[in-house]
PDB file of C-alpha atoms in Angstrom:
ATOM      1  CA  UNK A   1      -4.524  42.949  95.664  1.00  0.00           C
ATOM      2  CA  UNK A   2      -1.004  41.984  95.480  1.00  0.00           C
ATOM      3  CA  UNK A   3       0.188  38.577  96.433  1.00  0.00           C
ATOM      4  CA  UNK A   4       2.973  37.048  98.115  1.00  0.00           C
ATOM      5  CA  UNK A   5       5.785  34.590  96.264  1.00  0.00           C
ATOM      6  CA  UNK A   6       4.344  31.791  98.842  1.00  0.00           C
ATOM      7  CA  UNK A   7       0.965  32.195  97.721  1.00  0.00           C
ATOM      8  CA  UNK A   8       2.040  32.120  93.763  1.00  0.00           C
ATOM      9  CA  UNK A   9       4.149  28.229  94.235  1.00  0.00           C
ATOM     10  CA  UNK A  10       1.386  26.959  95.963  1.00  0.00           C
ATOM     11  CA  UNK A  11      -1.234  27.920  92.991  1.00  0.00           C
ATOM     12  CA  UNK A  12       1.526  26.385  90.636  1.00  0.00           C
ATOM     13  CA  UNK A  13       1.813  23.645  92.384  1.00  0.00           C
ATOM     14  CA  UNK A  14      -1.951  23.184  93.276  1.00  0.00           C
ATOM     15  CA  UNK A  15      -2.404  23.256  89.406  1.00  0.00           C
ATOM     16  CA  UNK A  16      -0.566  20.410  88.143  1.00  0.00           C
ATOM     17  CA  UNK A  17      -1.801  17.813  91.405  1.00  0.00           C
ATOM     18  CA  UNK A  18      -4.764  16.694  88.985  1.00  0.00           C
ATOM     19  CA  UNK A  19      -5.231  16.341  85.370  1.00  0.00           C
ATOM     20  CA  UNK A  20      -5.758  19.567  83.668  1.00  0.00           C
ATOM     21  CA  UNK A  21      -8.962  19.694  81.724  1.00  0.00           C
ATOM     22  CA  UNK A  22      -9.173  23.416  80.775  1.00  0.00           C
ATOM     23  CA  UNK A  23      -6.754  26.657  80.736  1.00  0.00           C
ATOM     24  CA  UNK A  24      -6.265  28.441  83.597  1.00  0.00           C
ATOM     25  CA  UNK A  25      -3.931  31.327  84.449  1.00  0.00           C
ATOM     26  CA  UNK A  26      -3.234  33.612  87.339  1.00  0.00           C
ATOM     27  CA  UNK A  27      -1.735  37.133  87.765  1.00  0.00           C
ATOM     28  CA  UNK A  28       0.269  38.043  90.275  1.00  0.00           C
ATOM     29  CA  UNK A  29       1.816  41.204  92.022  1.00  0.00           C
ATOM     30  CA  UNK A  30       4.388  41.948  94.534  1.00  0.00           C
ATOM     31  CA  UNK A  31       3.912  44.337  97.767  1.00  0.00           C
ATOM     32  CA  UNK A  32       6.952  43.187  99.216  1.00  0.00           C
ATOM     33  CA  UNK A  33      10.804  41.264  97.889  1.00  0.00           C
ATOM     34  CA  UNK A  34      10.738  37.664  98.416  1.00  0.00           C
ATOM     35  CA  UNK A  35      13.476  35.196  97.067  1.00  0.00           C
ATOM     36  CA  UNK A  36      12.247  32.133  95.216  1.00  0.00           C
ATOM     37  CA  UNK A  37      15.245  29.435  94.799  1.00  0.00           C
ATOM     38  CA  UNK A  38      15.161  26.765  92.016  1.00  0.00           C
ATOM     39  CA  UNK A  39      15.006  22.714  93.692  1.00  0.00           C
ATOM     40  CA  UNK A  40      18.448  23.185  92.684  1.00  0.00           C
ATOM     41  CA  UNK A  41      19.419  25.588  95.049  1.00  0.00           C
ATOM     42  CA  UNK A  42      17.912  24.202  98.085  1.00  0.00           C
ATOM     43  CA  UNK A  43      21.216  23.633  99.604  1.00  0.00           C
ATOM     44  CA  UNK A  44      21.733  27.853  99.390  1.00  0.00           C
ATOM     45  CA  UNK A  45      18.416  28.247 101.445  1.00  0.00           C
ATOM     46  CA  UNK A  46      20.108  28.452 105.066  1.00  0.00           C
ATOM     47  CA  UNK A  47      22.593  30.437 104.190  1.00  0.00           C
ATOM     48  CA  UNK A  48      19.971  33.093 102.203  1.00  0.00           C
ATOM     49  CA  UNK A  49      18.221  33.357 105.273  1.00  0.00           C
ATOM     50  CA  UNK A  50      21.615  33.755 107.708  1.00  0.00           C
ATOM     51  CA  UNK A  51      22.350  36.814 104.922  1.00  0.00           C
ATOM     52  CA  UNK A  52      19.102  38.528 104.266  1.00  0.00           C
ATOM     53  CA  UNK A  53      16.930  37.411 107.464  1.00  0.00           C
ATOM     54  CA  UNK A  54      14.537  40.036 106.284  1.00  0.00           C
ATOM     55  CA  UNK A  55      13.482  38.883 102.978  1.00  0.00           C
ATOM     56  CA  UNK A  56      11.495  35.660 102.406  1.00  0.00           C
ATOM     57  CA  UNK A  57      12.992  32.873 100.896  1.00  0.00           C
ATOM     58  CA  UNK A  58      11.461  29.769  99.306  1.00  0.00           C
ATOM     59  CA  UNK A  59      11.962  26.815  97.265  1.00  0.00           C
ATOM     60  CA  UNK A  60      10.407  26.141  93.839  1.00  0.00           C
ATOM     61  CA  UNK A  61       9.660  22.589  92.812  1.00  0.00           C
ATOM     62  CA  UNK A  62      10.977  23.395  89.405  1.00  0.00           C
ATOM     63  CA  UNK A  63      14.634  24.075  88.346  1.00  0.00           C
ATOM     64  CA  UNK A  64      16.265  27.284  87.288  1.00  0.00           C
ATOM     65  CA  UNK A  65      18.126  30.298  89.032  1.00  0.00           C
ATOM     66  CA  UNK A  66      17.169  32.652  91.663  1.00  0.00           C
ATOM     67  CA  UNK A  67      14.539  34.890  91.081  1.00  0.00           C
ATOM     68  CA  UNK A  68      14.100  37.840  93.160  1.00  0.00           C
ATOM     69  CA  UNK A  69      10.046  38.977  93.029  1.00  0.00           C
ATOM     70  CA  UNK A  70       8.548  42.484  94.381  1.00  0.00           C
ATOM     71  CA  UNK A  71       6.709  45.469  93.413  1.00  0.00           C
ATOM     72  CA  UNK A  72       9.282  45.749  90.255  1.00  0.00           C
ATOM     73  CA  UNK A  73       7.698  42.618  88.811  1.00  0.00           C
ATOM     74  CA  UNK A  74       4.272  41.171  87.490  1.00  0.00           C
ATOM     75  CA  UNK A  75       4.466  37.462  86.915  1.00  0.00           C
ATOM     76  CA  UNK A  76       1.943  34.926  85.119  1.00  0.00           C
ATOM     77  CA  UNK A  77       1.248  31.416  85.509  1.00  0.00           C
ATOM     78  CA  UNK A  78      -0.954  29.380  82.743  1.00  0.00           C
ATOM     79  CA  UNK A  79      -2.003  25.882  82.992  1.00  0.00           C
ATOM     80  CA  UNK A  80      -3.219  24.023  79.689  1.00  0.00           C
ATOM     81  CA  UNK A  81      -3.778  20.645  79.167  1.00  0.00           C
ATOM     82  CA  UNK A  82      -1.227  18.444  77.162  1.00  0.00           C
ATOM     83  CA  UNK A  83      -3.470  18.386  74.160  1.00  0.00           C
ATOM     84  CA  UNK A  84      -3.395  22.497  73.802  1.00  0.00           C
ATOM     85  CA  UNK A  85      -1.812  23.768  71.118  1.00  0.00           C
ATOM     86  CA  UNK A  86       0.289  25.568  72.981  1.00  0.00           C
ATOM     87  CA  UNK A  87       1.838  22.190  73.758  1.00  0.00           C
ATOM     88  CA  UNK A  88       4.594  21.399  71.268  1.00  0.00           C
ATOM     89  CA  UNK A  89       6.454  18.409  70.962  1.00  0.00           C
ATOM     90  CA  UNK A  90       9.604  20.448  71.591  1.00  0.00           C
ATOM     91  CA  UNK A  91       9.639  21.869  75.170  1.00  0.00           C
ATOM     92  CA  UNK A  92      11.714  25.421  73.899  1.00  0.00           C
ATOM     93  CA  UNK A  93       8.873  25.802  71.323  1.00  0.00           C
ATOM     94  CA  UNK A  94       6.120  25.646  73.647  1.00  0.00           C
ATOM     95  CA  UNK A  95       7.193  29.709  74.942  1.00  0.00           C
ATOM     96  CA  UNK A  96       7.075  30.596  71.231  1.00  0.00           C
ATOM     97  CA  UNK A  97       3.177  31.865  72.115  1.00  0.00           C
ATOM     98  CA  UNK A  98       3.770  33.328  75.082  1.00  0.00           C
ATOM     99  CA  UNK A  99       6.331  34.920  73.973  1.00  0.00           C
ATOM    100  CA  UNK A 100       4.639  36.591  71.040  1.00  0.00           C
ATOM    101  CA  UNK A 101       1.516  37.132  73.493  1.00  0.00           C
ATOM    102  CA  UNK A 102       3.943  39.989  75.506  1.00  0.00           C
ATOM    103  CA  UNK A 103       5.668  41.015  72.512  1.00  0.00           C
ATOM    104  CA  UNK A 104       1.858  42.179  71.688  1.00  0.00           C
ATOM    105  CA  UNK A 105       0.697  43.761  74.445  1.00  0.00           C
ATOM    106  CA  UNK A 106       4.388  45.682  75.114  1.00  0.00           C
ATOM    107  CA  UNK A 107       4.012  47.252  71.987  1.00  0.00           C
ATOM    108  CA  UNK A 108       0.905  49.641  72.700  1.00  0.00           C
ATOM    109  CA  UNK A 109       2.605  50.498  75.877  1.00  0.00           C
ATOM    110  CA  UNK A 110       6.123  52.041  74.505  1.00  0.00           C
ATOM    111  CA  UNK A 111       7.843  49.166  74.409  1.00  0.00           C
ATOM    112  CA  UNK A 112       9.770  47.382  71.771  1.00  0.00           C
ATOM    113  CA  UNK A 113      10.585  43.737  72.973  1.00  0.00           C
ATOM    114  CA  UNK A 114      10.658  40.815  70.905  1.00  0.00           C
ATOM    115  CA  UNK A 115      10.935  37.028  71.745  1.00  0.00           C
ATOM    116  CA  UNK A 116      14.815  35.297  70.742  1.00  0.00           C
ATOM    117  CA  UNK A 117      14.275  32.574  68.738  1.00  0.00           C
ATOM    118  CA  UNK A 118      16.458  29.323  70.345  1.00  0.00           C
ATOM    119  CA  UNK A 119      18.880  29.639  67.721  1.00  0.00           C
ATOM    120  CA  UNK A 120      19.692  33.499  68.566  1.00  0.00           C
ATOM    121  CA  UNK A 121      20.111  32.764  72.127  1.00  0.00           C
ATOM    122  CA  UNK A 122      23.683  31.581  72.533  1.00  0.00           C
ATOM    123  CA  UNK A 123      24.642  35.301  70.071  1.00  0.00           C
ATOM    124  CA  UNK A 124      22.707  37.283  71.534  1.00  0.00           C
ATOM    125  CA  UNK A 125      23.431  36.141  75.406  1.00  0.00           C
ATOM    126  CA  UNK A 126      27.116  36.196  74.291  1.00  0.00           C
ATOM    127  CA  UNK A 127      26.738  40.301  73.552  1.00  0.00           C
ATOM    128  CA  UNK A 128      25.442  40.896  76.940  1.00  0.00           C
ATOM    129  CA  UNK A 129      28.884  39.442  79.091  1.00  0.00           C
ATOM    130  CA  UNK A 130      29.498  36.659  81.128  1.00  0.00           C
ATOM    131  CA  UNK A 131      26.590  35.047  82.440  1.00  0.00           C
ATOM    132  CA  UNK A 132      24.888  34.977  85.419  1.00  0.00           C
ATOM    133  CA  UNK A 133      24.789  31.563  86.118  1.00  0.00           C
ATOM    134  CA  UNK A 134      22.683  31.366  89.592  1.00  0.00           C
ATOM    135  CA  UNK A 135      20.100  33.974  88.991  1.00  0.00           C
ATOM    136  CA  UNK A 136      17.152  33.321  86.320  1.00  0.00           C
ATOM    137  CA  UNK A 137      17.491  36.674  85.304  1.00  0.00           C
ATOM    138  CA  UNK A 138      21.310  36.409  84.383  1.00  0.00           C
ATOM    139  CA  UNK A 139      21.363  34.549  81.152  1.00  0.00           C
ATOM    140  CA  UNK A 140      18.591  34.233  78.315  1.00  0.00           C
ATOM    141  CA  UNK A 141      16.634  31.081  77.276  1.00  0.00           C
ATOM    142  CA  UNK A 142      14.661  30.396  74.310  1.00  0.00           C
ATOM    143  CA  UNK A 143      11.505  33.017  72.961  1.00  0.00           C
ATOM    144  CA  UNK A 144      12.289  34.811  76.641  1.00  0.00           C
ATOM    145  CA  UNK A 145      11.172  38.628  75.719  1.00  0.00           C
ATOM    146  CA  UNK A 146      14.134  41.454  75.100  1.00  0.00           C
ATOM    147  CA  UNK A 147      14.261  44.844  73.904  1.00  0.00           C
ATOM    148  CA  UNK A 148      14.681  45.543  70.305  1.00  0.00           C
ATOM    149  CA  UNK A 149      17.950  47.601  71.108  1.00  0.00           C
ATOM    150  CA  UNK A 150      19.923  45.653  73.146  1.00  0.00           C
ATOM    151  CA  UNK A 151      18.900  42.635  73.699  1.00  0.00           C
ATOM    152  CA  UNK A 152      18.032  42.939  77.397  1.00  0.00           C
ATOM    153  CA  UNK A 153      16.043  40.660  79.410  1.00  0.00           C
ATOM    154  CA  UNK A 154      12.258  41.989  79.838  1.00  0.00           C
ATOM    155  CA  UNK A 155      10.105  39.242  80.472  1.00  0.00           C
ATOM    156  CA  UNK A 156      11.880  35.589  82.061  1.00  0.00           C
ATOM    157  CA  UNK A 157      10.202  32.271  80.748  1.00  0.00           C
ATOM    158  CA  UNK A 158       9.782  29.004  82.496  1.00  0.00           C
ATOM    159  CA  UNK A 159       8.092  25.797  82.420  1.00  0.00           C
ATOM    160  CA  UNK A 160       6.807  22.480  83.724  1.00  0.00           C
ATOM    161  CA  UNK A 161       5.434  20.002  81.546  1.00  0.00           C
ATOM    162  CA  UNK A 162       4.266  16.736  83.908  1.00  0.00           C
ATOM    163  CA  UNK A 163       1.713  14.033  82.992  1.00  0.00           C
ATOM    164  CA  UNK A 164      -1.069  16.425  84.341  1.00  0.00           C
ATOM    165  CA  UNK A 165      -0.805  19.467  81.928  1.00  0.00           C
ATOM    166  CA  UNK A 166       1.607  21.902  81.237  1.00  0.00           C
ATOM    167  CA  UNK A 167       2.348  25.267  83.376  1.00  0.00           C
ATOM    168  CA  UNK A 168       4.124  28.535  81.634  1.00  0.00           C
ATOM    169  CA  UNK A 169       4.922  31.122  83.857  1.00  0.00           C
ATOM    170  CA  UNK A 170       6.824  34.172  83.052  1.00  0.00           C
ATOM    171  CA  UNK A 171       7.761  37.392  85.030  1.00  0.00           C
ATOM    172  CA  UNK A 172       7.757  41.251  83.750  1.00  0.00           C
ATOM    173  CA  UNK A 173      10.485  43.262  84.727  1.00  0.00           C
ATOM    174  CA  UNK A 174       8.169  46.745  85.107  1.00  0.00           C
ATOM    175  CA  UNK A 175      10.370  48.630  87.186  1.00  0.00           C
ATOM    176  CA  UNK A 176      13.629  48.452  87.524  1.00  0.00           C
ATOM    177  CA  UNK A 177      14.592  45.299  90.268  1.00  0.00           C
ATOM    178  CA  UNK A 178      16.777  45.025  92.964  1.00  0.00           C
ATOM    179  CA  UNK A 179      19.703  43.466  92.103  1.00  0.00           C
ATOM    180  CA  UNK A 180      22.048  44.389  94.590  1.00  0.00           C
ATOM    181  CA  UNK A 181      19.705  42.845  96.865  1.00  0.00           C
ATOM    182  CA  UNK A 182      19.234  39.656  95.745  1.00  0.00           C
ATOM    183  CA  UNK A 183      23.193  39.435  94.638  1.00  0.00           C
ATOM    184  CA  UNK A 184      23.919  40.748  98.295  1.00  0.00           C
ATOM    185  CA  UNK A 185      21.272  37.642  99.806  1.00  0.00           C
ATOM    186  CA  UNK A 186      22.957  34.946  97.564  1.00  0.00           C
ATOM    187  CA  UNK A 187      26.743  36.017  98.337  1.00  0.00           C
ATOM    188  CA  UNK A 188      27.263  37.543  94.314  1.00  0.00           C
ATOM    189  CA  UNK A 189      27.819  40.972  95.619  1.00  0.00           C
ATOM    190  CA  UNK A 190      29.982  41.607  92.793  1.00  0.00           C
ATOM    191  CA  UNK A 191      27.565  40.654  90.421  1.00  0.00           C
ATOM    192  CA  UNK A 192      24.737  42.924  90.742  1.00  0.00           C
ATOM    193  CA  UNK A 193      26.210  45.339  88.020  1.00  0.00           C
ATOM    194  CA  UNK A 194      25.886  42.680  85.271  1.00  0.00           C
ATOM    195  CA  UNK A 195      23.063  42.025  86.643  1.00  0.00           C
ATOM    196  CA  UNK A 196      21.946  45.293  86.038  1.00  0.00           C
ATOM    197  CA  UNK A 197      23.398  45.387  82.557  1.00  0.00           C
ATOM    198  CA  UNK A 198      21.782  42.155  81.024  1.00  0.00           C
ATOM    199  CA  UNK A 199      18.330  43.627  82.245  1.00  0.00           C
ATOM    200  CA  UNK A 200      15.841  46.228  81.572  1.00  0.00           C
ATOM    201  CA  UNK A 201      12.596  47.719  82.914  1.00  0.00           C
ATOM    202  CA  UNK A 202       9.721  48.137  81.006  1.00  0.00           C
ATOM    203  CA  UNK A 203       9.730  52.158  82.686  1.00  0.00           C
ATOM    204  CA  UNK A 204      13.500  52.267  81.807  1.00  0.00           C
ATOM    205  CA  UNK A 205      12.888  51.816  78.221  1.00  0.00           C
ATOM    206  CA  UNK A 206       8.987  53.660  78.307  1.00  0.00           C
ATOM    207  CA  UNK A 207       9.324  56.385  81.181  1.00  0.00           C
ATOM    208  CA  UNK A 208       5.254  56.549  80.484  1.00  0.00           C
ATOM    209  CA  UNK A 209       4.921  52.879  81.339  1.00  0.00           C
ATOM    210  CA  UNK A 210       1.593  51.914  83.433  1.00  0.00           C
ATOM    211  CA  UNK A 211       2.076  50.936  86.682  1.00  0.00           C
ATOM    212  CA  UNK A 212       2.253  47.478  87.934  1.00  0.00           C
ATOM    213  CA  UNK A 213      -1.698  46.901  88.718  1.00  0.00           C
ATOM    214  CA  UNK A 214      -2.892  48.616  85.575  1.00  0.00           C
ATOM    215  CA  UNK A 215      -0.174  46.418  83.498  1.00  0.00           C
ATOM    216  CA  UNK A 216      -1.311  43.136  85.404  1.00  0.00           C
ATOM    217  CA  UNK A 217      -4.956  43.588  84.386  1.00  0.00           C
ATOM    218  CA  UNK A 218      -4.211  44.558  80.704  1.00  0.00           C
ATOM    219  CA  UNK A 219      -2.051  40.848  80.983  1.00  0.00           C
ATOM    220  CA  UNK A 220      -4.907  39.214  82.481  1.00  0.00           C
ATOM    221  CA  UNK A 221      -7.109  40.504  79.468  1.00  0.00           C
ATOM    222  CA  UNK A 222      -4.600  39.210  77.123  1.00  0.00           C
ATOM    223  CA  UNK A 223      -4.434  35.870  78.413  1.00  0.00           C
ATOM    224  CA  UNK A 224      -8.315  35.663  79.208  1.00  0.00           C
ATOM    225  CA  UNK A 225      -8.489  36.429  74.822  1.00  0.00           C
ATOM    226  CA  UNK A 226      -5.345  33.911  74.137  1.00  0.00           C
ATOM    227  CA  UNK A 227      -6.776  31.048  76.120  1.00  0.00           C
ATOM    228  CA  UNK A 228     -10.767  31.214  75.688  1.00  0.00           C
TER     229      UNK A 228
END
């Protein structure tokens, strides 16, 4: 069943009120757009809502850009305790399995992505224009998934690391998004074409891509194998 961006931050949240003792990860799908604003962008919140009165609009507790979620996307979250190996001592190397965990299951589907190594980032998001500075989607990070061609973003990376455990999630672009929406509901009209340009579908680049529910339960799989 899909799920709403509400119900998604409160798991997140939920996860990280205790001490994490074992993996755990979640899969989630969009019927509907919703708006979820880094802490960062609280102060944008009223004037989101005055713009776009339609679309939900929420606050993270972490940082970051705006990310705009709906039937286009398929998101995970993972929880593991600080003493998981997925825990490195250097927060940018902690996506590195993640990251190779989509590269893997892309592959069999059509799609060429790979992860961009921290020290390819600032090249590779220079190739792609001028950033995107308030959107998540609108510059590249470190091990965040691309296409082999171009570069493009494909799957978005994020984390918080507190005293309880760590929490990765990440978000699959599977059909092409929305971006004039969510540039329209921020005030970046004008950016929604580079927008457009640094990002890419997993259908735009496989026209025979799976849907979004078969996709999310072939993730869930890969996770369930990763983490056990």
């Amino acid at each position: 069943m899909p799920s709403t961006a509400e119900e998604e931050q409160a798991w997140n949240a939920q996860q990280l009120a205790e001490p994490v003792t074992a993996p755990r990860f979640a899969v989630w799908t969009y019927e509907a757009p919703a708006v979820v604003l880094g802490c960062s962008q609280r102060s944008e919140l009223a004037a989101l809502q005055t713009r776009a009165p339609q679309i939900p609009a929420l606050v993270r507790a972490s940082g970051g850009g705006a990310v705009l979620t709906g039937p286009w996307m398929v998101s995970s979250s993972v929880v593991v305790p600080l003493s998981h190996p997925w825990v490195a001592p250097r927060i940018n190397d902690s996506y590195q399995p993640l990251a190779e965990l989509y590269v893997r299951l892309l592959a069999p589907l059509g799609v060429e992505a790979a992860g961009v190594p921290p020290a390819e980032v600032p090249a590779m998001d220079a190739r792609l224009g001028p950033k995107i500075a308030w959107s998540c989607y609108g510059s590249l990070g470190a091990w965040e998934v691309v296409d082999r061609g171009r570069g493009r973003k494909l799957v978005g990376l994020a984390q918080r690391r507190q005293r309880h455990g760590m929490l990765l999630v990440a978000g699959t672009l599977v059909e092409p998004p929305d971006w004039p929406l969510l540039c329209a509901a921020l005030g970046h009209a004008e950016d929604a074409q580079a927008m457009h340009a640094r990002t890419v579908s997993c259908r735009e680049l496989a026209p025979a891509f799976v849907g979004a529910a078969d996709y999310a339960e072939r993730l869930a799989a890969a996770l369930a194998a990763a983490l056990d």
